[in-house]
Coordinates of N, CA and C in Angstrom, one line a residue:
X155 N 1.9 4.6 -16.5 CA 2.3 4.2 -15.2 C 1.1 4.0 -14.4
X156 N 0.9 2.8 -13.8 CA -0.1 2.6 -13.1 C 0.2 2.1 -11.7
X157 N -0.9 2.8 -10.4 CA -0.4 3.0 -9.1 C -1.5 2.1 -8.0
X158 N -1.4 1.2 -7.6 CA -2.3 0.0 -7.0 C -1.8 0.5 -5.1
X159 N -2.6 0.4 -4.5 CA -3.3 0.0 -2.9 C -2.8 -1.4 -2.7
X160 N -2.2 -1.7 -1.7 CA -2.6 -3.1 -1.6 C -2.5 -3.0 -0.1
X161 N -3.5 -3.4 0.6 CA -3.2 -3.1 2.1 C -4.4 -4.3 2.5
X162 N -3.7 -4.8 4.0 CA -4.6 -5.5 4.6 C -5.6 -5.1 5.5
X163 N -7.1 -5.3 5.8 CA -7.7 -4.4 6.8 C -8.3 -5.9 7.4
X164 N -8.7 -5.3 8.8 CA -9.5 -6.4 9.9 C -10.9 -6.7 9.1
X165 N -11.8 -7.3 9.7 CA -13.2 -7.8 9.1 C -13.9 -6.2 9.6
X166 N -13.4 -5.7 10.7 CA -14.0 -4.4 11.0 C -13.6 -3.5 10.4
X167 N -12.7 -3.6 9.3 CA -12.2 -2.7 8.9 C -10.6 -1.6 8.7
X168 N -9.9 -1.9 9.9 CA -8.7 -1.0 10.2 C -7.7 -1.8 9.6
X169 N -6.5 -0.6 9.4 CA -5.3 -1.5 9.5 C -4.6 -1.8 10.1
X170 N -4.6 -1.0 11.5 CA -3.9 -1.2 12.1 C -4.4 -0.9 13.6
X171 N -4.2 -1.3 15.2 CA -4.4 -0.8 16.2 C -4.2 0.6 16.4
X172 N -2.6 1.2 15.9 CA -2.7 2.8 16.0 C -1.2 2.6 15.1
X173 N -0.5 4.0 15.3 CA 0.4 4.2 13.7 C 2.0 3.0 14.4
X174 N 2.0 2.7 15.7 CA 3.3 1.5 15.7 C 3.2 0.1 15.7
X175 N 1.6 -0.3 15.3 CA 0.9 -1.8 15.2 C 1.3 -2.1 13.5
X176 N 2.4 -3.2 14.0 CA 3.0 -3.4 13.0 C 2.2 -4.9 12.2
X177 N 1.9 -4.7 11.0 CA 0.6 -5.8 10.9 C 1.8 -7.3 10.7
X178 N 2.7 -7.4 10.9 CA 3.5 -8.9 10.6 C 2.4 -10.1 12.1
X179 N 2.3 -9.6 12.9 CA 1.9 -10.1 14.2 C 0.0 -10.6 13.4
X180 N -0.7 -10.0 12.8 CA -2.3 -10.3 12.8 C -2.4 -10.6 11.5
X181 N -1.6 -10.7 10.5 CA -1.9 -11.0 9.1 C -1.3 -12.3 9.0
X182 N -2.3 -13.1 7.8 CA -2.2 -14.4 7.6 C -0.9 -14.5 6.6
X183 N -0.5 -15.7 6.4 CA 0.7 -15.9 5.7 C 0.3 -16.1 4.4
X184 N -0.6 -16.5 4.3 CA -1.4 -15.8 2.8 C -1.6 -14.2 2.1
X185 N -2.2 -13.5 3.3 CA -1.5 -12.5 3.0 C -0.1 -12.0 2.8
X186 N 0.5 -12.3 3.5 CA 2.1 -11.6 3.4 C 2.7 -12.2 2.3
X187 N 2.2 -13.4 1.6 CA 2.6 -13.9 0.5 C 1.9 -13.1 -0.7
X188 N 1.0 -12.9 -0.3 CA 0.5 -12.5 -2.0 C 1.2 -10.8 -2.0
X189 N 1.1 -10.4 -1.0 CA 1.8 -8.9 -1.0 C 3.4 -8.7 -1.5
X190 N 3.8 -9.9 -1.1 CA 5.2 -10.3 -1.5 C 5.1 -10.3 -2.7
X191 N 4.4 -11.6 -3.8 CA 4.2 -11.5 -5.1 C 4.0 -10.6 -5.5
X192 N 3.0 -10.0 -5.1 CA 2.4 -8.8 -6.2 C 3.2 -7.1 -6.0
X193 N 3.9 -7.6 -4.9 CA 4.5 -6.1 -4.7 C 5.9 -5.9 -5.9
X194 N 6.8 -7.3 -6.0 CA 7.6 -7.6 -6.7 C 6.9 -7.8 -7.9
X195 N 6.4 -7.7 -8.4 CA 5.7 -7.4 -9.8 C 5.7 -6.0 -9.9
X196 N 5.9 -5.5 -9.2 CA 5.5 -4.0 -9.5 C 6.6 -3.6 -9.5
X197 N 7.4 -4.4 -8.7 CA 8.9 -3.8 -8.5 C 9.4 -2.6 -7.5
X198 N 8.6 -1.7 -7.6 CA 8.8 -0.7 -7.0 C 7.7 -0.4 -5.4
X199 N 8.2 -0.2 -4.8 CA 6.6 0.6 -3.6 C 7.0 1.9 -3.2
X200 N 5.9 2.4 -2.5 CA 6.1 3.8 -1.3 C 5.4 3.8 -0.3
X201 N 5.6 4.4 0.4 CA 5.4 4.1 1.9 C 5.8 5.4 2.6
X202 N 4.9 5.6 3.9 CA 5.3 6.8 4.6 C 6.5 6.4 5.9
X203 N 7.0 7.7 6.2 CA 8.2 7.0 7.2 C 7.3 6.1 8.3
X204 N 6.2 6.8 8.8 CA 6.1 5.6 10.1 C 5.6 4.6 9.7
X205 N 5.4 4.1 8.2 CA 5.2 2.4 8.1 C 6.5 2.0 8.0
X206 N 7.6 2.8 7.3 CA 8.8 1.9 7.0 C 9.5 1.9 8.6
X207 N 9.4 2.9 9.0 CA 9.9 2.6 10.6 C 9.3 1.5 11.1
X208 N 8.2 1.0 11.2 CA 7.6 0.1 11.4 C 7.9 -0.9 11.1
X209 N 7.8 -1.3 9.9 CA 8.9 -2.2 9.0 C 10.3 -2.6 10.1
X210 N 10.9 -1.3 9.3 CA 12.6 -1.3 9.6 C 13.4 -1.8 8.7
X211 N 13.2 -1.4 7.3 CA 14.4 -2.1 6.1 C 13.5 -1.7 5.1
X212 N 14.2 -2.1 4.3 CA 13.6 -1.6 2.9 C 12.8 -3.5 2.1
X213 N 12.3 -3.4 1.2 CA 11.6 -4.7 1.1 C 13.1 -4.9 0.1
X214 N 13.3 -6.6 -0.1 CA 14.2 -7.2 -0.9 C 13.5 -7.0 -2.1
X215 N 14.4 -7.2 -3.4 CA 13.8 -7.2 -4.8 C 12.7 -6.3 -5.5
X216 N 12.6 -5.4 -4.7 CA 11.9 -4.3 -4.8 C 12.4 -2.9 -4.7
X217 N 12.4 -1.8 -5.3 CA 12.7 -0.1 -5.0 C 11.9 0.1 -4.0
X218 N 12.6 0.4 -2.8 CA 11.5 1.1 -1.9 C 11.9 2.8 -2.1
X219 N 10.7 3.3 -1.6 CA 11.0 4.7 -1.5 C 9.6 5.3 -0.4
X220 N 10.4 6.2 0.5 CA 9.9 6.3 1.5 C 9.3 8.2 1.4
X221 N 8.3 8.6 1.9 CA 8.1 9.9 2.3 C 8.6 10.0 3.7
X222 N 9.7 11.3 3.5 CA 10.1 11.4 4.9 C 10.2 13.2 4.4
X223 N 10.6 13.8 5.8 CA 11.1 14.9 5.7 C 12.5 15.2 5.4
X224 N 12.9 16.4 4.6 CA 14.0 16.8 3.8 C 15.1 16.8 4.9
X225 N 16.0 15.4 4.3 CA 17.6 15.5 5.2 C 17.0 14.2 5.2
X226 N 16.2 13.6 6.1 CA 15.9 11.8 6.2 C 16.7 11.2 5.5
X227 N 17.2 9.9 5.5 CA 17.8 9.2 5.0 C 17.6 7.8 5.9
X228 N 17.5 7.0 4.8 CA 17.7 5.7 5.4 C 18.3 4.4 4.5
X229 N 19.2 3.6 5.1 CA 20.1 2.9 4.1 C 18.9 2.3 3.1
X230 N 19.6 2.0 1.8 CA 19.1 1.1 0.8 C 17.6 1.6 0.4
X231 N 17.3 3.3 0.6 CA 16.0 3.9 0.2 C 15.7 5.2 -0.3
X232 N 15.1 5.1 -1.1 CA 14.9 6.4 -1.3 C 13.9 7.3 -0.9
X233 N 14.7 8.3 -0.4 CA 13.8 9.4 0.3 C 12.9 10.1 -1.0
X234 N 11.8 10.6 -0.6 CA 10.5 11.7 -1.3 C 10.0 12.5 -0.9
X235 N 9.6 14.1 -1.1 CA 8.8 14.6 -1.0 C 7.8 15.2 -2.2
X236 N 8.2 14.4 -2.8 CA 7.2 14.5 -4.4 C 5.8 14.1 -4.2
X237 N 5.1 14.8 -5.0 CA 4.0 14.8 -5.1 C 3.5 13.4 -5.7
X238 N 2.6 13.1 -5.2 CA 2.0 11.5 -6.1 C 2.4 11.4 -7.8
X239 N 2.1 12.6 -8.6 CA 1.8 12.9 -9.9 C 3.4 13.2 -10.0
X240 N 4.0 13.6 -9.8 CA 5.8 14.3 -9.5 C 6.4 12.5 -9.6
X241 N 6.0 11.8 -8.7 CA 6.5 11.0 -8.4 C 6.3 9.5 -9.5
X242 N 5.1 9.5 -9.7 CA 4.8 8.5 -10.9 C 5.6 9.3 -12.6
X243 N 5.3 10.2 -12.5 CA 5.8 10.6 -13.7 C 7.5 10.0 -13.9
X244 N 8.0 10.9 -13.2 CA 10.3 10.2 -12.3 C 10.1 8.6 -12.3
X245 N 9.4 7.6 -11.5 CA 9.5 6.5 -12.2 C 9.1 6.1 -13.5
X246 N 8.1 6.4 -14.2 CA 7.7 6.3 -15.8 C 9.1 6.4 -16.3
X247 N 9.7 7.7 -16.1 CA 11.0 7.8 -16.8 C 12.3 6.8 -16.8
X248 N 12.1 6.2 -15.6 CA 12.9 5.4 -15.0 C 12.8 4.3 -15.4
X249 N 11.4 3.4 -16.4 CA 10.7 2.8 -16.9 C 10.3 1.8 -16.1
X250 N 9.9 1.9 -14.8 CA 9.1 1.6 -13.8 C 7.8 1.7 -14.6
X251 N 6.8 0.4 -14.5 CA 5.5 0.6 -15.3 C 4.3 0.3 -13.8
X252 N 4.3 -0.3 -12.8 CA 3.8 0.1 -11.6 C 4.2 0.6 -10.6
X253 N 3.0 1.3 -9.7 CA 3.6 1.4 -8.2 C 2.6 1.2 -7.7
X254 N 3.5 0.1 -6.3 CA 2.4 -0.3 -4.9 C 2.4 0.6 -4.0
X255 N 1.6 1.2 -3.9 CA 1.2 2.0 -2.6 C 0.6 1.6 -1.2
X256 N 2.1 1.8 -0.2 CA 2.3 0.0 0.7 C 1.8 0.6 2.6
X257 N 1.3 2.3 2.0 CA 0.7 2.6 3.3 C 1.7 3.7 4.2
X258 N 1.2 4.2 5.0 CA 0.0 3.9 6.0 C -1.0 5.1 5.1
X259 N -2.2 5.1 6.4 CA -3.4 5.7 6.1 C -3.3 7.5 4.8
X260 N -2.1 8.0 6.0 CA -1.8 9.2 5.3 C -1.5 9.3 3.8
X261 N -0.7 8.2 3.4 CA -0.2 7.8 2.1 C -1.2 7.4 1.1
X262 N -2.2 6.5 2.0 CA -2.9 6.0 0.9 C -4.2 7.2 0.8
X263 N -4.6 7.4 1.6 CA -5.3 9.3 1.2 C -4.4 9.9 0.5
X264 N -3.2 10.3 0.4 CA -2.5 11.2 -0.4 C -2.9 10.8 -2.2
X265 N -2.3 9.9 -1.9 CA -2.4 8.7 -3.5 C -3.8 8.8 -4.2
X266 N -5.0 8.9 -3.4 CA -6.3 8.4 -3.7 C -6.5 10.0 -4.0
X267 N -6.2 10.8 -3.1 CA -6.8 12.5 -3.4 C -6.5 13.0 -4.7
X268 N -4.9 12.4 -5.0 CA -4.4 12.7 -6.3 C -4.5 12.7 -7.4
X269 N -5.6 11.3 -7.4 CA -6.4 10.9 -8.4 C -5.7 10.1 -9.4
X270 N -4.4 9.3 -8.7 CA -3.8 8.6 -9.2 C -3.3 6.9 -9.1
X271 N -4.3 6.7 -8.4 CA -5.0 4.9 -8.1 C -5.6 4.4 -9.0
X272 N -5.2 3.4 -9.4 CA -5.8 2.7 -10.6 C -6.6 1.5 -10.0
X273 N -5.8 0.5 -9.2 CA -6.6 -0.4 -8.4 C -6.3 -0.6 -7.0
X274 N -6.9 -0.9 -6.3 CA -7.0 -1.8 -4.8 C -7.0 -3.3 -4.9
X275 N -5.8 -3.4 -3.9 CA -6.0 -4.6 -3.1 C -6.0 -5.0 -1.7
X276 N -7.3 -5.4 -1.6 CA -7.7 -5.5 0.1 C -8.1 -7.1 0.4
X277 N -7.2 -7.1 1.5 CA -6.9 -8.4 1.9 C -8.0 -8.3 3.2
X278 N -9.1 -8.9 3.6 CA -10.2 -8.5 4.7 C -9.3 -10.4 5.6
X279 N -9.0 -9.9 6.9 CA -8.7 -10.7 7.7 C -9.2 -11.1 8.4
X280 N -9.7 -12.3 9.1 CA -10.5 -12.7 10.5 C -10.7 -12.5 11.6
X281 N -10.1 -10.8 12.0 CA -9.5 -10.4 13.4 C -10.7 -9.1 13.6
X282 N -10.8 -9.0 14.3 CA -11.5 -7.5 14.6 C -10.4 -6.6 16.0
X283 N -10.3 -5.5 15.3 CA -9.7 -4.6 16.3 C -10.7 -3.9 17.5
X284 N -11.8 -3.4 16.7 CA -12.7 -3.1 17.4 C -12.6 -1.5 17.3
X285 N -11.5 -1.4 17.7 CA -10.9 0.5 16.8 C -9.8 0.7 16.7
X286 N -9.6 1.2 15.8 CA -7.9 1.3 15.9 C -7.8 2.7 14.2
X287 N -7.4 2.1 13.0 CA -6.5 3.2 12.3 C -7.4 2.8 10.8
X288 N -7.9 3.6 10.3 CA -8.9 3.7 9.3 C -7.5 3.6 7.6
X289 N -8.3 2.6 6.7 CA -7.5 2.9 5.2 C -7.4 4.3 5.2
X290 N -7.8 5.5 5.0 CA -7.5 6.4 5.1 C -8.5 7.6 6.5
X291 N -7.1 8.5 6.2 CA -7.3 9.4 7.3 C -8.0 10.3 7.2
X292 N -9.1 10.8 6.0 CA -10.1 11.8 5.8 C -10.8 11.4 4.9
X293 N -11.9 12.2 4.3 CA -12.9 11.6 4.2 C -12.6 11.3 2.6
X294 N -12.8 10.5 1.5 CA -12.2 10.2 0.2 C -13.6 9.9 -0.5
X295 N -13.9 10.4 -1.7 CA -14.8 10.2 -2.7 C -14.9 9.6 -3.6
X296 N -14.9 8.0 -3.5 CA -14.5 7.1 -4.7 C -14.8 5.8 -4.9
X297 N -15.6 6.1 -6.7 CA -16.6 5.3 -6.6 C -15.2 3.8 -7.3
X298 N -16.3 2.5 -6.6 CA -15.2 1.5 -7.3 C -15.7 0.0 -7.6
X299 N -15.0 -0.4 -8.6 CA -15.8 -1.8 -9.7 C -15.1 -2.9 -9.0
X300 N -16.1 -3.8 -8.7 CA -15.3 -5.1 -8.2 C -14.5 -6.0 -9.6
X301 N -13.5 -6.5 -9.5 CA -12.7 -7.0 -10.4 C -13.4 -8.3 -9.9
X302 N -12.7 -9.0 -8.6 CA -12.7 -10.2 -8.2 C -12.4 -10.4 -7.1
X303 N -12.7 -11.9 -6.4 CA -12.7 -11.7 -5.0 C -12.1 -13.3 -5.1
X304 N -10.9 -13.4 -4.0 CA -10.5 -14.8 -4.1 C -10.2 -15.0 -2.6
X305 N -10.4 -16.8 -2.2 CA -10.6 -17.0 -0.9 C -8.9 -17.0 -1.0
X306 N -8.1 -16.7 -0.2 CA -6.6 -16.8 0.5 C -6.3 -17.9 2.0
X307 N -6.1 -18.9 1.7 CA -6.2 -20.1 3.0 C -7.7 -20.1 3.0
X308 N -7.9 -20.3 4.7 CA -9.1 -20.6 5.0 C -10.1 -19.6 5.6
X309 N -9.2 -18.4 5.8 CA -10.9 -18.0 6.5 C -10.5 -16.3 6.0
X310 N -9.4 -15.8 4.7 CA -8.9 -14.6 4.5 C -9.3 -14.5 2.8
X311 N -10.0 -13.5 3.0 CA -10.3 -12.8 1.0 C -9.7 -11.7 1.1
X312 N -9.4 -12.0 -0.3 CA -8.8 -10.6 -1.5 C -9.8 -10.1 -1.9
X313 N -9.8 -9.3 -1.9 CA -10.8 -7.9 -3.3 C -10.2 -7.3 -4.1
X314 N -10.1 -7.4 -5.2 CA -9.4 -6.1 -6.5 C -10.6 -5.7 -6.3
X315 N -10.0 -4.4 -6.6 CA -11.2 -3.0 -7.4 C -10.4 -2.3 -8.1
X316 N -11.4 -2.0 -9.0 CA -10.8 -0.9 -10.0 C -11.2 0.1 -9.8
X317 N -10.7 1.7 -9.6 CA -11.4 3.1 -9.2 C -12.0 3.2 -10.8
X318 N -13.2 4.0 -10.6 CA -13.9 4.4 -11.4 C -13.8 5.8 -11.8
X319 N -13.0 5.9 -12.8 CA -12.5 7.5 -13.0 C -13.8 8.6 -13.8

């Protein structure tokens, strides 16, 4: 079972203004297309409650599953408090063979602490925040191999990385 990043960050860096800056408004449609593709390849995502609040629905054609607190519920999702490693294992079984890890900050430190990220994808956008909400929320030790870098439209790149275990 293998567990991928895919998040969008400004040229400065963030993802977001603060945790209700919902990125549909500053991301390119290149982005939101390739996130679309590649998230439905994976089939599955997870996500913390205040991105899917953010959101507000669960993605089409895809398993969403949310970290919320015990009782949460929200239509067409499944609730978690599983551990990253708890949680990839229950989909393996399920025969789920990826998972996108679709944010926010706290999620994607959780995932990364876990030592259960196989790759990133970072979409670097034309916008600068100037400050706002860091890929992750503490400080993460991890070293990582450039795969590839592709231009998206006209002024937005992709990065794969592979973590270096």
């Amino acid at each position: 079972m293998k567990a991928f990043i895919i998040a969008a960050l400004t040229a400065d860096g963030f993802i977001a203004k603060n945790p209700a800056h919902t990125p549909l408004g500053w991301t390119s449609k290149e982005d939101k297309q390739f996130f679309v593709e590649r998230t439905k390849e994976a089939k599955v995502v997870v996500m913390g409650k205040n991105t899917y609040e953010t959101i507000g629905r669960p993605f089409p054609g895809r398993h969403t599953i949310v970290y919320a607190g015990e009782g949460q519920q929200y239509e067409g999702v499944e609730v978690t408090q599983k551990s990253p490693q708890e949680l990839l294992e229950d989909l393996a079984k399920r025969e789920f063979k990826e998972l996108a890890v679709c944010g926010g900050s706290a999620i994607y430190t959780m995932f990364m602490e876990a030592g259960v990220v196989d790759t990133l994808y970072l979409t670097v956008e034309p916008v600068l925040f100037g400050q706002g909400m860091n890929l992750f929320n503490k400080e993460i030790d991890a070293r990582l191999q450039l795969v590839s870098t592709k231009t998206l439209g006209e002024s937005t790149i992709l990065l794969e990385y592979n973590v270096i275990r």
